[in-house]
Coordinates of N, CA and C in Angstrom, one line a residue:
X71 N -6.6 -16.2 -11.1 CA -6.1 -15.5 -11.2 C -4.9 -14.3 -10.8
X72 N -4.6 -14.9 -9.5 CA -3.4 -14.6 -9.5 C -2.2 -14.9 -10.4
X73 N -2.5 -16.1 -10.8 CA -1.4 -16.2 -11.8 C -0.9 -15.9 -13.1
X74 N -2.2 -15.1 -13.5 CA -2.7 -14.4 -14.7 C -1.8 -12.8 -14.4
X75 N -2.1 -12.8 -13.1 CA -1.3 -11.1 -12.4 C 0.3 -11.2 -12.5
X76 N 0.7 -12.5 -11.5 CA 2.0 -13.1 -11.6 C 2.8 -12.9 -13.0
X77 N 2.0 -13.8 -14.1 CA 2.7 -14.1 -15.2 C 2.8 -12.4 -15.9
X78 N 1.9 -11.8 -15.8 CA 1.7 -10.3 -16.4 C 3.1 -9.7 -16.1
X79 N 2.8 -9.3 -14.6 CA 3.7 -8.5 -14.2 C 5.1 -9.1 -14.4
X80 N 5.5 -10.4 -14.3 CA 6.7 -10.7 -14.9 C 7.3 -10.7 -16.2
X81 N 6.2 -10.8 -17.1 CA 6.6 -10.3 -18.4 C 7.1 -9.0 -18.5
X82 N 6.1 -8.1 -18.2 CA 6.0 -6.5 -18.0 C 7.8 -6.1 -17.4
X83 N 8.0 -6.8 -16.6 CA 9.4 -6.4 -15.5 C 10.4 -7.2 -16.7
X84 N 10.1 -8.0 -17.1 CA 11.3 -8.5 -17.9 C 11.6 -8.1 -19.3
X85 N 10.1 -7.3 -19.6 CA 10.1 -6.4 -21.2 C 11.2 -4.9 -20.4
X86 N 10.6 -4.3 -19.4 CA 11.2 -3.3 -19.1 C 12.8 -3.4 -19.0
X87 N 13.1 -4.6 -18.4 CA 14.8 -5.2 -18.0 C 15.3 -5.2 -19.3
X88 N 15.0 -6.1 -20.0 CA 15.8 -6.9 -20.9 C 15.7 -6.1 -22.4
X89 N 14.4 -6.1 -22.6 CA 13.9 -4.8 -24.4 C 14.6 -3.5 -24.0
X90 N 14.2 -3.2 -22.9 CA 14.1 -1.1 -23.1 C 15.3 -0.8 -21.9
X91 N 15.4 -1.7 -20.8 CA 16.2 -1.0 -19.9 C 16.3 -0.2 -19.2
X92 N 15.0 -0.2 -18.8 CA 14.0 1.2 -18.4 C 13.5 0.5 -16.7
X93 N 13.9 -0.8 -16.5 CA 13.9 -1.2 -14.8 C 13.6 -0.3 -13.8
X94 N 14.6 0.6 -13.8 CA 15.1 1.3 -12.6 C 14.1 2.9 -12.1
X95 N 13.4 3.1 -13.6 CA 12.7 4.2 -13.5 C 11.2 3.4 -13.6
X96 N 10.9 2.7 -13.8 CA 9.6 2.4 -13.8 C 9.0 1.9 -12.5
X97 N 8.1 2.0 -11.9 CA 7.9 1.6 -10.8 C 5.8 1.1 -11.1
X98 N 5.4 -0.3 -10.8 CA 4.1 -0.8 -11.1 C 3.8 -0.5 -9.3
X99 N 2.2 -0.6 -9.2 CA 1.9 -0.5 -8.0 C 0.7 -0.8 -8.1
X100 N -0.1 -1.2 -7.1 CA -1.5 -1.6 -6.3 C -1.9 -0.5 -5.4
X101 N -2.8 -0.2 -5.6 CA -3.3 0.8 -4.1 C -4.8 0.9 -4.2
X102 N -5.5 0.8 -3.0 CA -6.8 1.0 -2.5 C -7.1 0.9 -1.1
X103 N -7.7 1.6 -0.6 CA -8.1 1.9 0.7 C -9.5 1.4 0.8
X104 N -9.8 0.5 0.0 CA -11.2 -0.2 0.2 C -11.1 -1.5 0.6
X105 N -11.5 -2.0 1.9 CA -11.4 -3.8 2.4 C -12.8 -3.8 2.6
X106 N -12.8 -4.8 3.8 CA -13.5 -5.3 3.9 C -13.6 -5.7 5.6
X107 N -14.8 -5.7 6.4 CA -14.7 -6.5 7.8 C -14.7 -7.8 8.1
X108 N -14.2 -8.1 8.9 CA -14.4 -9.5 9.0 C -16.2 -10.3 9.1
X109 N -17.0 -9.3 9.8 CA -18.0 -9.9 9.5 C -18.8 -9.0 8.8
X110 N -19.7 -9.8 8.0 CA -20.0 -8.9 6.3 C -22.0 -8.8 7.6
X111 N -21.8 -7.5 6.7 CA -23.3 -7.2 7.5 C -24.4 -7.7 6.6
X112 N -24.3 -8.3 5.4 CA -25.6 -8.9 4.9 C -26.0 -8.1 3.9
X113 N -25.7 -6.8 4.0 CA -26.5 -5.4 3.0 C -25.7 -4.9 2.4
X114 N -24.0 -5.2 2.2 CA -23.0 -4.5 1.7 C -22.6 -3.8 1.6
X115 N -22.8 -3.4 3.2 CA -22.2 -2.3 4.2 C -21.1 -2.4 4.9
X116 N -20.7 -3.6 4.8 CA -19.3 -4.3 5.4 C -18.0 -3.8 5.3
X117 N -18.1 -2.5 4.7 CA -16.7 -1.9 4.1 C -15.9 -2.1 5.7
X118 N -14.5 -2.0 5.2 CA -13.9 -1.7 5.9 C -12.2 -1.3 5.4
X119 N -11.1 -1.1 6.0 CA -10.1 -0.2 6.0 C -8.8 -1.8 5.4
X120 N -7.6 -1.1 5.2 CA -6.6 -2.1 4.7 C -6.9 -2.9 3.6
X121 N -5.5 -3.6 3.0 CA -5.4 -4.1 1.8 C -3.9 -4.7 1.9
X122 N -3.8 -5.5 1.0 CA -2.1 -5.9 0.4 C -1.8 -5.4 -0.7
X123 N -0.6 -4.9 -0.9 CA -0.5 -4.3 -2.0 C 1.0 -4.8 -2.6
X124 N 1.0 -4.5 -4.0 CA 2.7 -4.8 -4.7 C 3.3 -3.8 -5.3
X125 N 4.3 -3.8 -5.0 CA 5.1 -2.8 -5.8 C 6.1 -3.8 -6.5
X126 N 6.4 -3.1 -7.8 CA 7.4 -3.9 -8.9 C 8.3 -2.9 -9.6
X127 N 9.3 -3.3 -9.6 CA 10.1 -2.2 -10.1 C 11.9 -2.4 -9.6
X128 N 12.9 -1.8 -10.7 CA 14.0 -2.0 -10.3 C 15.0 -1.1 -9.1
X129 N 13.7 -0.3 -8.7 CA 14.0 1.0 -7.6 C 13.4 0.3 -6.4
X130 N 12.6 -0.6 -6.5 CA 12.0 -0.9 -5.1 C 12.7 -2.2 -4.4
X131 N 12.9 -1.9 -3.1 CA 13.7 -2.5 -2.4 C 12.8 -3.7 -2.0
X132 N 12.8 -4.5 -2.7 CA 12.0 -5.6 -2.7 C 12.4 -6.6 -1.9
X133 N 11.6 -7.6 -1.9 CA 11.9 -8.9 -1.0 C 11.7 -8.5 1.0
X134 N 10.7 -8.0 1.0 CA 10.2 -7.9 1.8 C 8.9 -7.2 2.3
X135 N 7.8 -7.5 3.4 CA 6.9 -7.5 3.7 C 7.2 -6.1 4.7
X136 N 6.1 -4.9 4.6 CA 6.0 -3.9 5.2 C 4.6 -4.1 6.0
X137 N 4.5 -3.7 7.1 CA 3.1 -3.5 7.6 C 3.2 -4.6 8.7
X138 N 2.6 -4.3 9.7 CA 2.2 -5.7 10.5 C 0.7 -6.4 10.3
X139 N 0.7 -7.5 10.2 CA -0.1 -8.7 10.3 C -1.0 -8.4 11.4
X140 N -2.4 -8.0 11.5 CA -3.4 -7.8 12.6 C -3.6 -8.7 13.1
X141 N -4.4 -8.5 14.1 CA -4.3 -9.9 14.7 C -6.5 -9.9 14.4
X142 N -6.6 -11.1 13.9 CA -7.7 -11.0 13.5 C -9.3 -11.3 14.3
X143 N -9.0 -11.2 15.4 CA -9.9 -11.4 16.6 C -11.0 -9.8 16.6
X144 N -12.6 -10.7 16.6 CA -13.5 -9.4 16.6 C -13.5 -8.9 18.0
X145 N -13.5 -7.8 18.1 CA -13.4 -6.7 19.3 C -11.9 -7.2 19.9
X146 N -11.0 -7.3 18.8 CA -9.4 -7.7 19.1 C -8.9 -6.1 19.5
X147 N -7.9 -5.8 19.8 CA -6.7 -4.8 19.5 C -6.7 -4.1 18.5
X148 N -7.0 -4.9 17.2 CA -6.6 -4.1 16.0 C -8.2 -4.0 15.2
X149 N -9.3 -4.4 16.1 CA -10.7 -3.9 15.3 C -11.1 -2.8 15.8
X150 N -11.4 -1.9 15.0 CA -12.1 -0.7 15.3 C -12.9 -0.2 16.1
X151 N -13.7 -1.3 16.0 CA -15.3 -1.4 16.6 C -15.8 -2.7 16.9
X152 N -16.9 -3.7 16.5 CA -17.0 -4.6 16.6 C -17.3 -5.8 15.7
X153 N -17.3 -5.6 14.4 CA -17.4 -6.1 13.7 C -16.0 -6.6 12.7
X154 N -15.3 -6.4 13.2 CA -13.9 -6.6 12.7 C -13.6 -5.5 11.5
X155 N -13.7 -4.2 11.8 CA -13.2 -3.6 10.7 C -11.5 -3.0 11.1
X156 N -10.8 -3.5 10.5 CA -9.7 -3.8 11.7 C -8.8 -2.5 10.7
X157 N -7.8 -2.2 12.0 CA -7.0 -1.0 11.5 C -5.6 -1.5 11.2
X158 N -5.6 -0.7 9.7 CA -4.1 -1.1 9.0 C -3.4 -0.3 10.1
X159 N -1.8 -0.9 9.3 CA -0.8 -0.3 10.0 C 0.0 0.5 9.0
X160 N -0.4 0.3 7.8 CA 0.7 1.3 6.9 C -0.9 1.7 6.2
X161 N -0.8 3.2 5.8 CA -1.8 4.2 4.9 C -1.5 4.2 3.8
X162 N -2.5 4.3 2.6 CA -2.4 4.7 1.8 C -1.5 5.8 1.3
X163 N -2.1 6.7 2.1 CA -1.3 8.1 2.0 C 0.8 7.8 2.4
X164 N 0.5 7.1 3.2 CA 2.0 7.0 3.3 C 2.6 6.4 2.2
X165 N 1.9 5.3 1.2 CA 2.5 4.7 0.6 C 2.6 5.4 -1.0
X166 N 1.3 6.6 -0.7 CA 1.5 6.9 -1.9 C 2.6 8.5 -1.6
X167 N 2.6 9.2 -0.7 CA 4.0 9.9 -0.2 C 5.4 9.5 -0.5
X168 N 5.9 8.0 -0.3 CA 6.6 7.5 -1.0 C 7.2 7.2 -2.1
X169 N 5.8 6.9 -2.6 CA 6.0 6.9 -4.4 C 6.2 8.3 -4.9
X170 N 5.7 9.1 -4.3 CA 5.5 10.7 -4.7 C 7.0 11.2 -4.7
X171 N 7.5 10.6 -3.5 CA 8.7 11.2 -3.3 C 9.9 11.1 -4.7
X172 N 9.9 9.5 -5.0 CA 10.6 8.9 -5.6 C 10.4 9.5 -7.0
X173 N 8.9 9.8 -7.5 CA 8.6 10.7 -9.0 C 8.9 12.4 -9.1
X174 N 9.8 12.4 -7.4 CA 10.4 14.1 -7.8 C 9.3 14.6 -7.2
X175 N 8.5 14.6 -6.3 CA 7.6 15.4 -5.7 C 8.0 16.3 -4.4
X176 N 8.4 17.5 -4.4 CA 9.1 18.1 -3.5 C 8.3 17.7 -2.1
X177 N 9.0 18.0 -1.0 CA 8.5 17.5 0.5 C 7.7 18.4 0.8
X178 N 7.9 19.5 0.7 CA 7.0 20.8 0.7 C 5.9 20.8 0.3
X179 N 5.2 19.8 -0.9 CA 4.4 19.9 -1.8 C 3.5 18.6 -1.1
X180 N 4.1 17.6 -0.5 CA 3.3 16.8 -0.4 C 2.0 17.0 0.6
X181 N 1.9 17.7 1.6 CA 0.5 18.7 2.4 C -0.4 18.3 1.3
X182 N -0.2 19.5 0.3 CA -0.8 19.6 -0.7 C -1.8 18.4 -1.2
X183 N -0.9 17.3 -1.4 CA -1.2 16.2 -2.5 C -2.0 15.1 -1.2
X184 N -1.6 14.9 -0.3 CA -2.1 14.0 0.4 C -2.4 14.6 2.0
X185 N -3.6 15.1 1.9 CA -3.8 15.8 3.1 C -3.9 15.3 4.6
X186 N -4.0 13.9 4.6 CA -3.9 13.3 5.7 C -2.5 12.6 6.3
X187 N -1.7 13.2 5.6 CA -0.2 12.7 5.8 C 0.4 12.5 7.1
X188 N 0.2 13.9 7.6 CA 1.0 14.5 8.4 C 0.1 14.4 9.7
X189 N -1.5 14.4 9.5 CA -2.5 14.4 10.6 C -2.7 12.5 11.2
X190 N -2.0 11.9 11.0 CA -2.3 10.7 11.0 C -0.8 10.2 11.5
X191 N 0.4 10.9 11.9 CA 1.3 10.4 12.1 C 1.2 9.6 13.5
X192 N 1.0 9.8 14.7 CA 0.6 9.4 15.7 C 0.1 7.6 15.4
X193 N -0.8 7.6 14.4 CA -1.1 6.4 14.3 C -0.6 5.5 13.5
X194 N 0.3 6.8 12.4 CA 1.3 5.3 11.6 C 2.5 5.3 11.2
X195 N 3.3 6.6 12.8 CA 4.3 6.8 12.4 C 5.1 7.4 11.9
X196 N 5.2 7.2 10.3 CA 6.2 7.8 9.6 C 6.0 7.9 8.1
X197 N 5.9 9.1 7.9 CA 5.6 9.4 6.2 C 6.2 8.6 5.1
X198 N 7.7 7.8 4.9 CA 8.0 7.6 4.2 C 8.5 6.1 4.1
X199 N 7.6 5.2 4.0 CA 8.1 3.8 4.1 C 9.3 3.1 3.8
X200 N 10.4 3.9 3.1 CA 11.9 3.4 2.6 C 11.7 1.8 1.7
X201 N 10.6 2.3 1.1 CA 10.3 1.1 -0.3 C 11.3 1.4 -1.3
X202 N 11.8 2.7 -1.3 CA 12.7 3.0 -3.2 C 14.4 3.3 -2.7
X203 N 15.0 3.0 -3.7 CA 16.5 3.3 -3.9 C 16.6 4.5 -4.1

């Protein structure tokens, strides 16, 4: 399946660039705040945080990995409990706010769009991930 996603995104970007010349005006991205814990519960309630996301576009400062790969130990420093519900290093609201700024959303409007963006600064540190030109 990843091959299909890769080939599809490559074809999409090629069309944006070569056929339409709008690669700097379009950004494709994935986003989800749904993850799984390391230790399954067996009842389907093994929900967790954190995922890997993709960004593609001419305005994306690409070629970099953002965030920190977690320690995968149960009860380790990145486990929020005892079942491997890992605490992510980057929030979906940080990604959303970064993209919203690029789309032209005013800084003053971000708190009404991303309700937890500023309340999680001590955990996540910054509101702009520096991903966009």
